[in-house]
Coordinates of C-alpha atoms in Angstrom, one line a residue:
M273 CA 16.1 4.0 -74.6
H274 CA 14.3 6.0 -71.9
L275 CA 12.8 4.0 -69.0
T276 CA 10.0 5.5 -67.0
P277 CA 10.0 5.0 -63.2
S278 CA 7.1 2.5 -63.5
T279 CA 9.1 0.5 -66.0
V280 CA 12.1 0.4 -63.7
S281 CA 10.0 -0.5 -60.8
S282 CA 8.3 -3.4 -62.8
E283 CA 11.7 -4.7 -63.8
Q284 CA 13.0 -4.6 -60.3
E285 CA 9.9 -6.5 -59.1
T286 CA 10.4 -9.1 -61.8
R287 CA 14.0 -9.6 -60.7
D288 CA 13.0 -9.8 -57.0
D289 CA 10.3 -12.3 -57.9
E290 CA 12.9 -14.4 -59.8
R291 CA 15.3 -14.4 -56.9
R292 CA 12.6 -15.8 -54.7
R293 CA 12.3 -18.8 -56.9
L294 CA 14.2 -22.1 -56.5
G295 CA 17.6 -23.3 -57.8
V296 CA 18.5 -27.0 -58.1
I297 CA 19.7 -27.4 -54.4
G298 CA 16.8 -25.3 -53.2
G299 CA 14.4 -27.4 -55.2
L300 CA 15.7 -30.6 -53.6
A301 CA 15.4 -29.1 -50.1
A302 CA 11.9 -27.6 -50.7
L303 CA 10.3 -30.3 -52.9
S304 CA 12.1 -33.6 -52.3
L305 CA 12.0 -34.1 -48.5
D306 CA 9.0 -36.4 -48.9
A307 CA 10.9 -38.8 -51.2
I308 CA 14.2 -38.5 -49.3
S309 CA 12.7 -39.1 -45.9
S310 CA 10.8 -42.2 -47.2
V311 CA 14.0 -44.2 -46.7
A312 CA 13.1 -44.1 -43.0
Y313 CA 9.9 -46.1 -43.5
G314 CA 9.8 -47.5 -47.1
P315 CA 12.4 -50.3 -46.6
E316 CA 10.9 -51.1 -43.2
A317 CA 7.4 -51.5 -44.7
M318 CA 8.8 -54.0 -47.2
V319 CA 10.8 -55.9 -44.6
L320 CA 7.8 -56.2 -42.3
V321 CA 5.9 -58.0 -45.0
L322 CA 8.8 -60.3 -45.9
A323 CA 9.4 -61.2 -42.2
L324 CA 5.9 -62.8 -42.1
A325 CA 7.4 -65.7 -44.1
G326 CA 10.4 -66.1 -41.8
G327 CA 14.1 -65.1 -42.1
V328 CA 14.6 -66.8 -45.4
A329 CA 12.2 -64.4 -47.1
L330 CA 14.5 -61.5 -46.2
D331 CA 16.8 -62.7 -49.0
F332 CA 14.3 -61.1 -51.4
T333 CA 14.9 -57.7 -49.9
L334 CA 17.7 -56.7 -52.4
P335 CA 16.0 -58.1 -55.5
L336 CA 12.7 -56.3 -54.6
T337 CA 14.6 -53.1 -53.9
I338 CA 16.4 -53.3 -57.2
A339 CA 13.0 -53.7 -58.9
I340 CA 11.8 -50.6 -57.0
A341 CA 15.0 -48.8 -58.0
L342 CA 14.3 -49.7 -61.6
L343 CA 10.8 -48.4 -61.3
L344 CA 12.2 -45.2 -59.7
A345 CA 14.5 -44.8 -62.7
V346 CA 11.5 -45.2 -65.1
L347 CA 9.6 -42.6 -63.1
T348 CA 12.5 -40.2 -62.9
L349 CA 13.0 -40.4 -66.7
S350 CA 9.3 -40.0 -67.2
Y351 CA 8.9 -37.0 -65.0
R352 CA 11.9 -35.5 -66.6
Q353 CA 10.0 -35.6 -69.9
V354 CA 6.8 -34.4 -68.1
I355 CA 8.8 -31.3 -66.9
A356 CA 9.8 -30.5 -70.5
T357 CA 6.4 -31.2 -72.0
F358 CA 4.4 -29.4 -69.2
P359 CA 6.6 -26.5 -67.9
E360 CA 3.5 -24.9 -66.3
G361 CA 3.5 -27.7 -63.7
G362 CA 0.8 -30.1 -62.7
G363 CA 2.6 -33.4 -63.2
A364 CA 0.1 -36.3 -63.7
Y365 CA -2.8 -33.8 -63.9
G366 CA -1.2 -31.9 -66.8
V367 CA -0.4 -35.1 -68.7
A368 CA -3.8 -36.7 -68.2
R369 CA -5.5 -33.4 -69.2
A370 CA -3.7 -33.3 -72.4
Y371 CA -3.8 -36.9 -73.5
L372 CA -6.4 -38.9 -71.5
G373 CA -9.3 -36.5 -71.3
R374 CA -10.9 -34.3 -68.7
H375 CA -12.3 -37.0 -66.4
A376 CA -9.0 -38.8 -66.3
S377 CA -7.3 -35.5 -65.5
L378 CA -9.8 -35.0 -62.6
V379 CA -8.9 -38.4 -61.2
A380 CA -5.2 -37.6 -61.4
G381 CA -5.8 -34.2 -59.8
A382 CA -7.9 -35.8 -57.0
S383 CA -5.2 -38.4 -56.4
L384 CA -2.5 -35.8 -56.1
I385 CA -4.6 -33.7 -53.7
V386 CA -5.2 -36.7 -51.5
D387 CA -1.5 -37.6 -51.7
Y388 CA -0.3 -34.1 -50.7
V389 CA -2.7 -33.8 -47.8
L390 CA -1.8 -37.2 -46.4
N391 CA 1.9 -36.6 -46.9
V392 CA 1.6 -33.6 -44.6
A393 CA -0.3 -35.5 -42.0
V394 CA 1.9 -38.6 -42.2
A395 CA 5.2 -36.6 -42.2
V396 CA 4.2 -34.4 -39.2
S397 CA 2.8 -37.3 -37.2
A398 CA 5.9 -39.5 -37.9
G399 CA 8.2 -36.8 -36.8
V400 CA 6.3 -36.2 -33.6
A401 CA 6.1 -40.0 -33.0
A402 CA 9.9 -40.2 -33.2
L403 CA 10.1 -37.3 -30.8
T404 CA 7.7 -38.8 -28.3
S405 CA 9.6 -42.2 -28.5
A406 CA 12.7 -40.4 -27.2
L407 CA 10.7 -38.3 -24.7
P408 CA 7.7 -40.4 -23.5
E409 CA 6.6 -37.7 -21.1
L410 CA 5.4 -35.8 -24.2
L411 CA 3.1 -38.6 -25.4
P412 CA -0.1 -37.1 -23.9
Y413 CA 0.5 -34.0 -26.0
T414 CA 0.9 -35.8 -29.3
T415 CA -2.0 -34.0 -31.1
L416 CA -1.0 -30.6 -29.8
L417 CA 2.6 -31.1 -30.9
C418 CA 1.5 -32.2 -34.4
L419 CA -0.6 -29.0 -34.7
I420 CA 2.3 -26.9 -33.5
V421 CA 4.8 -28.4 -36.0
L422 CA 2.2 -28.0 -38.8
A423 CA 1.7 -24.4 -37.9
L424 CA 5.4 -23.7 -37.9
I425 CA 5.9 -25.3 -41.3
T426 CA 2.9 -23.4 -42.7
A427 CA 4.3 -20.1 -41.4
V428 CA 7.7 -20.7 -43.0
N429 CA 6.0 -21.5 -46.4
M430 CA 3.8 -18.4 -46.2
R431 CA 7.0 -16.3 -46.3
G432 CA 7.7 -17.9 -49.7
I433 CA 9.0 -21.2 -51.1
T434 CA 12.6 -19.9 -51.3
A435 CA 12.5 -19.0 -47.6
S436 CA 11.4 -22.6 -46.8
A437 CA 14.1 -24.0 -49.1
R438 CA 16.8 -22.0 -47.3
A439 CA 15.5 -23.1 -43.9
F440 CA 15.5 -26.8 -44.9
I441 CA 18.8 -27.1 -46.9
G442 CA 20.8 -27.7 -43.7
P443 CA 18.7 -30.6 -42.3
T444 CA 18.5 -32.2 -45.8
V445 CA 22.3 -32.1 -46.3
V446 CA 23.0 -33.5 -42.8
F447 CA 20.5 -36.4 -43.3
L448 CA 21.9 -37.2 -46.8
A449 CA 25.5 -37.1 -45.5
L450 CA 24.8 -39.3 -42.6
V451 CA 22.8 -41.9 -44.5
L452 CA 25.5 -42.1 -47.3
L453 CA 28.2 -42.3 -44.6
M454 CA 26.3 -45.1 -42.9
I455 CA 26.1 -47.0 -46.2
V456 CA 29.7 -46.6 -47.1
V457 CA 31.0 -47.6 -43.7
G458 CA 28.6 -50.6 -43.6
L459 CA 29.8 -51.8 -47.0
I460 CA 33.4 -51.7 -45.8
R461 CA 32.8 -53.5 -42.5
D462 CA 33.2 -57.2 -42.3
E463 CA 31.5 -57.5 -38.9
P464 CA 28.7 -55.4 -37.4
A465 CA 29.8 -52.6 -35.1
V466 CA 27.1 -53.6 -32.6
R467 CA 25.5 -57.0 -32.2
L468 CA 21.8 -56.7 -32.7
P469 CA 19.3 -58.2 -30.2
A470 CA 18.3 -61.7 -31.1
A471 CA 15.2 -61.8 -33.3
H472 CA 12.4 -64.4 -33.1
P473 CA 11.2 -64.9 -36.6
P474 CA 8.0 -66.7 -37.2
P475 CA 8.0 -70.2 -38.7
V476 CA 9.3 -70.3 -42.3
E477 CA 6.4 -70.3 -44.8
T478 CA 6.3 -70.5 -48.5
V479 CA 7.3 -67.3 -50.2
G480 CA 4.5 -66.8 -52.6
V481 CA 3.9 -64.4 -55.5
L482 CA 1.2 -62.6 -53.5
L483 CA 3.5 -62.0 -50.6
L484 CA 6.3 -60.7 -52.9
L485 CA 3.8 -58.4 -54.6
R486 CA 2.6 -57.1 -51.3
A487 CA 6.1 -56.5 -50.1
F488 CA 7.0 -54.8 -53.4
S489 CA 3.9 -52.5 -53.1
N490 CA 4.8 -51.6 -49.5
G491 CA 8.4 -50.8 -50.5
C492 CA 7.0 -48.6 -53.2
A493 CA 6.1 -46.2 -50.4
S494 CA 9.7 -45.0 -50.9
L495 CA 8.6 -43.5 -54.2
T496 CA 6.1 -41.1 -52.8
G497 CA 7.1 -37.5 -53.6
V498 CA 9.0 -38.3 -56.8
E499 CA 6.4 -36.4 -58.8
A500 CA 6.5 -33.2 -56.6
I501 CA 9.2 -31.5 -58.7
A502 CA 7.3 -32.0 -61.9
N503 CA 4.2 -30.5 -60.2
A504 CA 6.0 -27.3 -59.2
V505 CA 8.1 -26.4 -62.2
P506 CA 6.9 -22.7 -62.0
S507 CA 8.6 -22.4 -58.6
F508 CA 12.1 -22.7 -60.2
R509 CA 14.3 -19.9 -61.5
K510 CA 14.9 -19.6 -65.2
P511 CA 15.7 -21.7 -67.1
R512 CA 12.9 -23.4 -65.2
I513 CA 12.8 -26.6 -67.3
K514 CA 16.6 -27.3 -67.0
R515 CA 16.7 -26.6 -63.3
A516 CA 13.7 -28.7 -62.5
Q517 CA 15.0 -31.6 -64.7
H518 CA 18.4 -31.5 -62.9
A519 CA 16.6 -31.5 -59.5
E520 CA 14.5 -34.5 -60.6
V521 CA 17.5 -36.5 -61.8
A522 CA 19.4 -35.7 -58.6
L523 CA 16.5 -36.8 -56.5
G524 CA 16.2 -40.1 -58.4
A525 CA 19.9 -40.8 -58.1
L526 CA 20.2 -40.0 -54.4
L527 CA 17.0 -42.0 -53.6
G528 CA 18.1 -45.0 -55.6
V529 CA 21.6 -45.1 -54.1
M530 CA 20.1 -44.9 -50.5
L531 CA 17.5 -47.6 -51.1
I532 CA 19.9 -50.1 -52.7
G533 CA 22.6 -49.3 -50.1
I534 CA 20.2 -49.9 -47.2
A535 CA 18.9 -53.1 -48.7
I536 CA 22.4 -54.5 -49.1
L537 CA 23.1 -53.7 -45.5
I538 CA 19.9 -55.3 -44.3
E539 CA 20.8 -58.6 -46.1
K540 CA 24.5 -58.4 -45.1
F541 CA 23.9 -58.0 -41.4
S542 CA 20.6 -60.0 -41.3
V543 CA 18.6 -57.1 -40.0
F544 CA 15.2 -58.3 -38.8
P545 CA 12.3 -56.1 -37.7
H546 CA 12.3 -55.3 -34.0
P547 CA 9.5 -53.7 -32.1
D548 CA 11.8 -51.2 -30.2
V549 CA 14.2 -50.2 -33.0
T550 CA 13.4 -49.2 -36.5
V551 CA 15.1 -51.0 -39.4
L552 CA 17.0 -47.8 -40.3
G553 CA 18.0 -47.5 -36.7
Q554 CA 19.4 -51.0 -36.7
V555 CA 21.3 -50.4 -39.9
A556 CA 22.8 -47.3 -38.3
Q557 CA 23.8 -49.4 -35.3
V558 CA 25.5 -52.2 -37.2
S559 CA 27.3 -49.7 -39.4
L560 CA 28.2 -46.7 -37.1
G561 CA 27.8 -48.3 -33.7
D562 CA 25.6 -47.0 -30.9
G563 CA 27.5 -43.8 -30.2
A564 CA 27.2 -40.2 -31.3
F565 CA 26.7 -41.0 -35.0
F566 CA 23.8 -43.3 -34.3
Y567 CA 22.0 -40.6 -32.4
L568 CA 22.8 -38.1 -35.1
V569 CA 21.1 -40.4 -37.6
Q570 CA 18.1 -40.8 -35.4
F571 CA 17.8 -37.1 -34.6
S572 CA 18.2 -36.1 -38.3
T573 CA 15.6 -38.6 -39.2
V574 CA 13.2 -37.1 -36.7
V575 CA 13.8 -33.6 -38.1
L576 CA 13.5 -34.6 -41.8
L577 CA 10.3 -36.5 -41.2
G578 CA 8.9 -33.5 -39.6
L579 CA 10.0 -31.3 -42.5
A580 CA 8.9 -33.7 -45.2
A581 CA 5.5 -32.0 -45.2
N582 CA 7.2 -29.1 -47.0
T583 CA 7.0 -31.1 -50.3
S584 CA 3.2 -30.7 -50.3
F585 CA 3.4 -27.0 -49.6
G586 CA 5.5 -26.6 -52.7
G587 CA 3.4 -28.9 -54.9
L588 CA -0.3 -28.7 -53.9
P589 CA -0.7 -24.9 -54.3
V590 CA 0.6 -25.0 -57.8
L591 CA -1.6 -27.9 -58.6
A592 CA -4.6 -26.1 -57.1
H593 CA -3.7 -23.0 -59.2
L594 CA -3.9 -25.1 -62.4
L595 CA -7.1 -26.8 -61.4
A596 CA -8.6 -23.4 -60.6
K597 CA -7.5 -22.0 -64.0
D598 CA -9.3 -24.9 -65.7
D599 CA -12.4 -24.1 -63.7
N600 CA -12.2 -27.3 -61.6
L601 CA -11.6 -25.6 -58.3
P602 CA -12.8 -22.2 -57.0
H603 CA -10.9 -19.4 -58.7
F604 CA -9.5 -18.0 -55.5
F605 CA -7.0 -20.9 -55.5
A606 CA -5.4 -19.2 -58.6
L607 CA -4.7 -16.0 -56.7
R608 CA -1.1 -15.3 -55.5
G609 CA 0.2 -13.1 -52.7
E610 CA 2.9 -10.5 -52.8
R611 CA 5.5 -13.2 -52.6
P612 CA 5.3 -16.1 -55.2
V613 CA 2.9 -17.9 -52.8
Y614 CA -0.6 -19.3 -53.4
R615 CA -1.8 -18.6 -50.0
Y616 CA -5.3 -20.1 -50.4
G617 CA -3.8 -23.4 -51.5
M618 CA -1.5 -23.5 -48.5
T619 CA -4.2 -22.5 -46.1
F620 CA -6.5 -25.3 -47.5
L621 CA -3.6 -27.8 -47.2
A622 CA -2.9 -26.8 -43.6
V623 CA -6.5 -26.8 -42.5
V624 CA -7.4 -30.2 -44.0
A625 CA -4.1 -31.8 -42.6
A626 CA -4.9 -30.4 -39.2
L627 CA -8.3 -31.9 -39.3
L628 CA -6.8 -35.3 -40.2
L629 CA -4.3 -35.1 -37.4
I630 CA -7.0 -34.3 -34.9
A631 CA -9.2 -37.1 -36.2
A632 CA -6.3 -39.6 -36.0
R633 CA -5.1 -38.2 -32.7
G634 CA -1.6 -37.8 -34.3
E635 CA -1.2 -41.6 -34.7
T636 CA 0.9 -42.4 -37.8
N637 CA -0.3 -46.0 -38.0
L638 CA -3.9 -44.7 -38.6
L639 CA -2.7 -42.5 -41.5
V640 CA -0.1 -44.6 -43.3
P641 CA -2.6 -47.2 -44.8
L642 CA -4.3 -44.3 -46.6
F643 CA -1.1 -42.9 -48.0
A644 CA 0.1 -45.0 -51.0
I645 CA -3.2 -45.6 -53.0
G646 CA -3.5 -42.1 -54.4
V647 CA 0.2 -41.9 -55.2
F648 CA 0.0 -44.9 -57.6
V649 CA -3.2 -43.7 -59.2
G650 CA -1.3 -40.5 -60.2
F651 CA 1.8 -42.5 -61.3
T652 CA -0.2 -44.8 -63.5
L653 CA -2.2 -42.1 -65.2
S654 CA 1.0 -40.1 -65.8
Q655 CA 2.8 -43.1 -67.4
V656 CA -0.2 -43.9 -69.6
G657 CA -0.6 -40.3 -70.7
M658 CA 3.1 -40.1 -71.6
V659 CA 2.7 -43.2 -73.8
R660 CA -0.1 -41.4 -75.6
H661 CA 2.2 -38.4 -75.9
W662 CA 5.0 -40.3 -77.6
H663 CA 2.5 -42.0 -79.9
A664 CA 1.1 -38.7 -81.0
A665 CA 4.5 -36.8 -81.2
R666 CA 6.4 -39.7 -83.0
S667 CA 9.6 -37.9 -82.4
P668 CA 13.0 -39.7 -83.0
G669 CA 13.3 -42.7 -80.6
W670 CA 9.6 -42.4 -79.6
R671 CA 9.1 -46.2 -79.5
G672 CA 11.8 -46.8 -76.9
K673 CA 10.5 -43.9 -74.8
A674 CA 6.9 -45.2 -75.1
A675 CA 8.1 -48.7 -74.1
V676 CA 9.8 -47.3 -70.9
N677 CA 6.6 -45.4 -70.0
G678 CA 4.5 -48.4 -70.8
L679 CA 6.6 -50.6 -68.5
G680 CA 6.2 -47.9 -65.8
A681 CA 2.4 -47.8 -66.2
L682 CA 2.3 -51.6 -65.9
L683 CA 4.4 -51.7 -62.7
T684 CA 2.7 -48.8 -61.0
G685 CA -0.7 -50.2 -62.1
I686 CA 0.1 -53.5 -60.5
A687 CA 1.3 -51.8 -57.3
M688 CA -1.9 -49.7 -57.2
I689 CA -4.1 -52.8 -57.4
V690 CA -2.1 -54.7 -54.8
V691 CA -2.0 -51.7 -52.4
S692 CA -5.7 -51.1 -52.8
F693 CA -6.6 -54.7 -52.0
S694 CA -4.1 -55.2 -49.2
K695 CA -4.9 -51.8 -47.5
F696 CA -8.7 -51.9 -48.1
T697 CA -9.6 -53.1 -44.6
E698 CA -6.9 -50.9 -42.9
G699 CA -8.6 -47.7 -44.1
G700 CA -7.9 -47.9 -47.8
W701 CA -11.6 -48.0 -48.4
L702 CA -11.8 -44.3 -47.3
I703 CA -9.5 -43.2 -50.1
I704 CA -11.3 -45.4 -52.6
I705 CA -14.5 -43.6 -51.6
T706 CA -12.9 -40.1 -51.3
L707 CA -11.3 -40.0 -54.7
P708 CA -14.7 -40.3 -56.7
L709 CA -16.2 -37.8 -54.3
I710 CA -13.5 -35.2 -55.1
V711 CA -13.8 -35.9 -58.8
L712 CA -17.6 -35.4 -58.6
A713 CA -17.1 -32.1 -56.7
M714 CA -14.6 -30.8 -59.2
D715 CA -17.0 -31.8 -62.1
R716 CA -19.8 -29.9 -60.4
I717 CA -17.6 -26.9 -60.0
N718 CA -16.6 -27.1 -63.7
R719 CA -20.2 -27.3 -64.8
A720 CA -21.2 -24.3 -62.5
Y721 CA -18.4 -22.2 -64.1
S722 CA -19.6 -23.3 -67.6
R723 CA -23.1 -22.1 -66.8
I724 CA -21.7 -18.8 -65.5
G725 CA -19.5 -18.4 -68.6
E726 CA -22.5 -19.1 -70.9
R727 CA -24.6 -16.6 -69.1
L728 CA -21.9 -14.0 -69.3
G729 CA -21.2 -14.7 -73.0
T730 CA -17.6 -15.6 -72.3
G731 CA -15.7 -15.7 -75.6
R732 CA -18.3 -13.7 -77.5
T733 CA -18.1 -10.0 -78.2
P734 CA -21.1 -8.2 -76.5
A735 CA -23.0 -5.3 -78.0
P736 CA -21.5 -1.9 -77.3
P737 CA -22.6 -0.4 -73.9
E738 CA -25.3 2.3 -73.8
P739 CA -26.7 4.5 -71.0
L740 CA -30.1 3.7 -69.5
P741 CA -32.4 6.0 -67.5
S742 CA -31.3 5.6 -63.9
V743 CA -32.5 6.4 -60.4
V744 CA -30.5 6.3 -57.2
I745 CA -32.4 5.3 -54.0
V746 CA -30.8 6.5 -50.8
P747 CA -32.3 5.1 -47.5
V748 CA -32.2 7.9 -44.9
H749 CA -33.2 8.2 -41.2
A750 CA -31.8 11.5 -40.1
V751 CA -30.6 14.9 -41.5
N752 CA -26.9 15.1 -40.8
Q753 CA -23.5 15.1 -42.5
L754 CA -23.7 11.3 -43.4
T755 CA -27.0 12.0 -45.3
R756 CA -25.5 15.0 -47.0
Q757 CA -22.4 13.0 -48.2
A758 CA -24.7 10.2 -49.4
L759 CA -27.0 12.5 -51.4
T760 CA -23.9 14.3 -52.9
A761 CA -22.6 11.0 -54.1
A762 CA -26.0 9.9 -55.4
L763 CA -26.5 13.2 -57.4
S764 CA -23.2 12.4 -59.2
L765 CA -24.4 8.8 -60.1
G766 CA -27.9 8.9 -61.5
D767 CA -30.4 10.9 -63.5
R768 CA -32.8 11.0 -60.6
V769 CA -32.3 10.7 -56.8
V770 CA -34.9 9.6 -54.3
A771 CA -34.4 9.6 -50.5
V772 CA -36.4 6.9 -48.8
N773 CA -37.3 7.1 -45.1
I774 CA -38.9 4.0 -43.5
G775 CA -41.0 4.2 -40.3
H776 CA -43.8 2.7 -38.3
P777 CA -47.5 3.9 -38.6
D778 CA -47.5 4.5 -34.8
D779 CA -44.6 7.0 -35.2
A780 CA -46.6 9.4 -37.4
G781 CA -45.5 12.4 -35.3
E782 CA -41.8 11.5 -35.6
A783 CA -42.3 11.0 -39.4
R784 CA -44.0 14.4 -39.7
R785 CA -41.1 16.1 -37.8
F786 CA -38.6 14.4 -40.1
A787 CA -40.5 15.7 -43.1
E788 CA -40.4 19.2 -41.7
V789 CA -36.7 19.1 -41.0
W790 CA -36.2 17.8 -44.5
Q791 CA -38.2 20.6 -46.0
R792 CA -36.3 23.3 -44.1
W793 CA -33.0 21.7 -45.2
H794 CA -34.3 21.7 -48.8
P795 CA -31.7 19.4 -50.4
V796 CA -33.5 19.4 -53.8
V797 CA -34.0 15.7 -53.5
E798 CA -37.4 14.0 -53.5
L799 CA -38.3 12.4 -50.2
V800 CA -40.5 9.3 -50.0
Q801 CA -41.7 8.0 -46.6
L802 CA -42.7 4.4 -46.3
F803 CA -44.4 2.7 -43.3
D804 CA -44.4 -0.9 -42.1
V805 CA -46.5 -2.3 -39.3
H806 CA -43.8 -4.9 -38.5
R807 CA -41.0 -2.4 -38.3
R808 CA -39.1 -4.1 -41.2
L809 CA -36.5 -2.3 -43.2
A810 CA -36.0 -4.4 -46.3
K811 CA -39.5 -5.5 -47.4
P812 CA -41.1 -2.0 -47.8
L813 CA -38.0 -0.8 -49.7
I814 CA -38.0 -3.9 -52.0
E815 CA -41.8 -3.3 -52.7
Y816 CA -41.1 0.3 -53.5
L817 CA -38.2 -0.6 -55.9
R818 CA -40.5 -2.9 -57.9
Q819 CA -42.6 0.2 -58.7
V820 CA -39.7 2.4 -59.9
P821 CA -40.1 3.0 -63.7
E822 CA -36.4 3.4 -64.5
P823 CA -34.7 0.3 -65.9
Q824 CA -31.4 1.0 -64.0
V825 CA -31.8 1.2 -60.3
F826 CA -29.0 1.9 -57.7
V827 CA -29.4 1.8 -54.0
L828 CA -26.8 3.8 -52.1
I829 CA -26.4 2.7 -48.5
S830 CA -24.3 5.0 -46.3
Q831 CA -22.7 3.9 -43.1
L832 CA -20.2 5.2 -40.5
E833 CA -16.6 3.9 -40.5
P834 CA -15.6 4.2 -36.8
E835 CA -12.2 5.3 -35.6
R836 CA -11.6 2.1 -33.6
L837 CA -12.4 -1.5 -34.3
W838 CA -14.3 -2.0 -31.1
Q839 CA -16.6 0.8 -31.9
R840 CA -18.3 -1.3 -34.6
I841 CA -20.4 -2.8 -31.8
L842 CA -22.0 0.6 -31.3
Q843 CA -23.5 0.6 -34.8
N844 CA -27.1 -0.5 -35.5
Q845 CA -26.2 -2.6 -38.6
R846 CA -29.1 -1.1 -40.6
G847 CA -26.9 -0.9 -43.7
A848 CA -25.7 -4.5 -43.5
V849 CA -29.3 -5.8 -43.1
L850 CA -30.5 -3.8 -46.1
S851 CA -27.5 -4.8 -48.2
R852 CA -28.0 -8.6 -47.6
A853 CA -31.7 -8.4 -48.3
L854 CA -31.3 -6.5 -51.5
H855 CA -28.6 -8.7 -52.8
R856 CA -30.7 -11.8 -52.0
R857 CA -34.0 -10.7 -53.4
T858 CA -33.5 -8.1 -56.1
D859 CA -31.3 -7.4 -59.1
T860 CA -30.6 -3.8 -57.9
V861 CA -27.1 -2.5 -57.9
V862 CA -26.2 -1.9 -54.3
C863 CA -23.5 0.6 -53.4
R864 CA -21.9 1.0 -49.9
M865 CA -20.5 4.4 -49.0
R866 CA -18.4 4.6 -45.9
F867 CA -18.2 7.9 -44.0
R868 CA -15.0 8.0 -41.9
I869 CA -15.4 9.6 -38.5
D870 CA -11.8 10.6 -38.3
S871 CA -11.8 12.5 -41.6
P872 CA -11.9 16.3 -41.4
A873 CA -15.4 17.8 -41.3
P874 CA -16.5 19.4 -44.6
A875 CA -16.3 23.2 -44.7
P876 CA -19.7 24.9 -44.1
T877 CA -21.6 26.3 -47.1
K878 CA -22.6 29.9 -47.4
D879 CA -26.2 29.1 -46.2
E880 CA -24.9 27.1 -43.2
R881 CA -22.8 30.2 -42.1

């Protein structure tokens, strides 16, 4: 078999593209940092609610965590099936689009967009907050530090998702090793390594169902990011489905072990929320002491929280690509760069997250209340969609699988309702308003693309093309090499060429001299001179174009291309003014011809010699 150079080059590019994609470990590092780092704030969010009812309520920490771990197992199994059913990615959006209808899919897509953007803002601000807690002198520069961290993470991801995965594997492994070591040592210990400061719990109150539901929903913040792998299946190397499924199961197992282990240690050593030390920090103290390992846990937590934003950079661009392919977002979101990177999606994510960080002044507490609502909307729609999938497929064992997904839909639906009500006055109202607005915007974009497709006859075979009588109009204002090149190009394009010179009635002498020079030059091209008392360029030309008899009209606008960028300020911008006016007010085909000053001058003709 003979391979041409182009075939070999294409195969090499394919291999290079495949090498840039993710393996299982790289997928965990690039797409799971959001979920893994949530152990730093998920258990604490649950314990803070339980502590409102006094120390006795903390006995519910482990049972609630087990319930969250069971929900995590359901979600992991569900998203493992989502990966196999929707290998093109999209997660909840893909499931809802296939089984719940277009509007449900738009709600899922909108919730995922909100989740990804808020994840970046929360992760960056949380990491910077931990840094400023250690170095209070940096506190006045919180917003600036947030933007710097965001810019660094964006720059790494712009190099390609594999590059980001390699950069983040080290911190991920260190954090996982330290947390697992902390859990193992804590389980072995009979007494805490360090006596915690005395807590002052509030008076014991009745532990009601509403309090437990609120604590459960707060603890479910640890589940954010579980869907990211299913959303970014195309980012994995072949076999993509198997690698993505293995990464999803590994994430679920690691997260479940860490959550249950931390909950056991919270109950074992009676860890109570403290204003100066996080719950994870206290667990590290009672398990590892307050020496080097404690500071390693704290520092690795700071680093991983800062890097957790990477999950969104792996998931949102793929989601935006799918939304754009379905005409729900502008099509430029579907474009990919030289590396397997959707640059427009990443740029959008970075810009919106930066605006959020600036608006919140980098304060995590202003962003966290907005975080969980969109997550559970996507979870619930995904679970309901998978129930519809199993009911339609009726494959062996479909009833059991549908029951698992139905239970997941019930639990995540309850969590979504509880979170929405409990967080409403803390900023949750903003998300409840924003989600419908995003859905409305995507629906308007889809209808716009539908109208464009109808006008273009998309999906229908048009009549064969046929030539039409054409004329090329060339605006001119001098006789020089630029005009010569423009007319040469025009004579190659149309059946008839007309040069148009626009002047002012008071400049009759100048117009006469231009006509004389034109006649001496004798380019065998008709010259039409137009005059406007207001010295306008576009209007007299547009009025002339309306009188042209040919059905096909071209306007060829020539302009200089300067040698240096700064020389653009020396140009009069006549071409740009004409082009904008013609595009806005006519159906004429406008062509722009650039004459490069640094190109060699054309050889003189016989007459010019």
